[in-house]
C-alpha positions as a LaTeX table, in Angstrom:
\begin{tabular}{lrrr}
\hline
Residue & $x$ (\AA) & $y$ (\AA) & $z$ (\AA) \\
\hline
Unk1 & 47.95 & $-118.32$ & $-28.14$ \\
Unk2 & 45.22 & $-119.03$ & $-26.55$ \\
Unk3 & 46.06 & $-122.68$ & $-25.10$ \\
Unk4 & 43.45 & $-125.46$ & $-23.47$ \\
Unk5 & 45.05 & $-124.24$ & $-19.66$ \\
Unk6 & 43.27 & $-121.17$ & $-20.24$ \\
Unk7 & 39.90 & $-123.12$ & $-21.09$ \\
Unk8 & 40.24 & $-125.12$ & $-18.31$ \\
Unk9 & 41.14 & $-121.95$ & $-16.23$ \\
Unk10 & 37.68 & $-120.61$ & $-17.40$ \\
Unk11 & 35.33 & $-123.60$ & $-17.10$ \\
Unk12 & 36.19 & $-123.91$ & $-13.98$ \\
Unk13 & 35.96 & $-120.27$ & $-12.88$ \\
Unk14 & 32.09 & $-120.70$ & $-13.87$ \\
Unk15 & 31.84 & $-124.06$ & $-12.42$ \\
Unk16 & 32.59 & $-122.47$ & $-9.03$ \\
Unk17 & 30.91 & $-119.40$ & $-9.50$ \\
Unk18 & 27.49 & $-120.65$ & $-11.02$ \\
Unk19 & 27.70 & $-123.20$ & $-7.70$ \\
Unk20 & 28.72 & $-120.82$ & $-5.14$ \\
Unk21 & 26.22 & $-118.00$ & $-5.65$ \\
Unk22 & 22.63 & $-118.12$ & $-5.68$ \\
Unk23 & 22.55 & $-115.75$ & $-8.23$ \\
Unk24 & 25.29 & $-115.96$ & $-11.23$ \\
Unk25 & 27.45 & $-112.75$ & $-10.66$ \\
Unk26 & 27.96 & $-112.12$ & $-14.64$ \\
Unk27 & 29.74 & $-109.10$ & $-13.93$ \\
Unk28 & 32.35 & $-110.83$ & $-12.25$ \\
Unk29 & 32.95 & $-113.68$ & $-14.77$ \\
Unk30 & 32.91 & $-111.53$ & $-17.86$ \\
Unk31 & 35.61 & $-109.45$ & $-16.19$ \\
Unk32 & 37.40 & $-112.52$ & $-14.68$ \\
Unk33 & 37.35 & $-114.31$ & $-18.48$ \\
Unk34 & 37.54 & $-111.62$ & $-20.91$ \\
Unk35 & 39.70 & $-109.12$ & $-19.37$ \\
Unk36 & 41.57 & $-111.43$ & $-16.38$ \\
Unk37 & 42.06 & $-114.32$ & $-17.92$ \\
Unk38 & 42.13 & $-113.62$ & $-21.97$ \\
Unk39 & 42.16 & $-110.03$ & $-21.93$ \\
Unk40 & 46.52 & $-109.92$ & $-21.21$ \\
Unk41 & 46.94 & $-112.45$ & $-24.47$ \\
Unk42 & 45.22 & $-109.83$ & $-26.64$ \\
Unk43 & 46.86 & $-107.10$ & $-27.47$ \\
Unk44 & 44.62 & $-105.72$ & $-30.59$ \\
Unk45 & 42.14 & $-103.08$ & $-29.51$ \\
Unk46 & 39.36 & $-104.64$ & $-31.74$ \\
Unk47 & 40.21 & $-107.88$ & $-30.70$ \\
Unk48 & 39.70 & $-107.46$ & $-27.24$ \\
Unk49 & 36.60 & $-105.35$ & $-27.90$ \\
Unk50 & 35.49 & $-108.32$ & $-29.89$ \\
Unk51 & 36.23 & $-110.95$ & $-26.89$ \\
Unk52 & 34.22 & $-108.39$ & $-24.39$ \\
Unk53 & 31.47 & $-108.61$ & $-26.95$ \\
Unk54 & 31.56 & $-112.21$ & $-26.74$ \\
Unk55 & 30.97 & $-112.41$ & $-23.36$ \\
Unk56 & 28.60 & $-109.76$ & $-22.70$ \\
Unk57 & 26.43 & $-111.84$ & $-24.89$ \\
Unk58 & 27.22 & $-115.20$ & $-24.01$ \\
Unk59 & 27.43 & $-115.00$ & $-20.04$ \\
Unk60 & 23.67 & $-114.53$ & $-19.27$ \\
Unk61 & 20.60 & $-115.80$ & $-17.76$ \\
Unk62 & 19.18 & $-116.60$ & $-20.98$ \\
Unk63 & 22.26 & $-119.01$ & $-22.22$ \\
Unk64 & 21.25 & $-121.22$ & $-19.22$ \\
Unk65 & 17.52 & $-121.35$ & $-19.37$ \\
Unk66 & 16.90 & $-125.02$ & $-21.05$ \\
Unk67 & 13.35 & $-124.03$ & $-21.44$ \\
Unk68 & 14.42 & $-121.44$ & $-24.18$ \\
Unk69 & 16.43 & $-121.24$ & $-27.11$ \\
Unk70 & 19.49 & $-119.24$ & $-27.06$ \\
Unk71 & 21.00 & $-117.22$ & $-29.97$ \\
Unk72 & 24.55 & $-116.00$ & $-29.75$ \\
Unk73 & 23.15 & $-113.10$ & $-32.36$ \\
Unk74 & 19.93 & $-112.17$ & $-34.19$ \\
Unk75 & 19.33 & $-113.97$ & $-37.18$ \\
Unk76 & 21.09 & $-113.19$ & $-40.42$ \\
Unk77 & 18.72 & $-111.03$ & $-42.31$ \\
Unk78 & 18.86 & $-108.35$ & $-39.52$ \\
Unk79 & 23.03 & $-108.41$ & $-39.67$ \\
Unk80 & 24.75 & $-106.04$ & $-42.06$ \\
Unk81 & 27.94 & $-104.74$ & $-42.67$ \\
Unk82 & 28.30 & $-100.93$ & $-40.90$ \\
Unk83 & 29.34 & $-98.07$ & $-43.03$ \\
Unk84 & 33.06 & $-97.00$ & $-42.36$ \\
Unk85 & 33.07 & $-94.18$ & $-39.85$ \\
Unk86 & 35.17 & $-91.05$ & $-40.49$ \\
Unk87 & 38.73 & $-91.22$ & $-41.92$ \\
Unk88 & 41.32 & $-90.52$ & $-39.36$ \\
\hline
\end{tabular}
């Protein structure tokens, strides 16, 4: 289970890295939050892939630009359920 302390640690990590570096070290933040902080609690490979996907899409310069609209995903008309892959 994820809890408030997980969120607080992640929030503190983001605040520190945003203040400490002239350019945001996105790769470091993605690793620390997706893999170090939350990764140990995610036991399913597909859930872990989803956590990494969220951090890859959210942790980027465009998310911090107040002059632009930032969308986590493309508009719904571009989303579709993928075809099933080969059966195992």
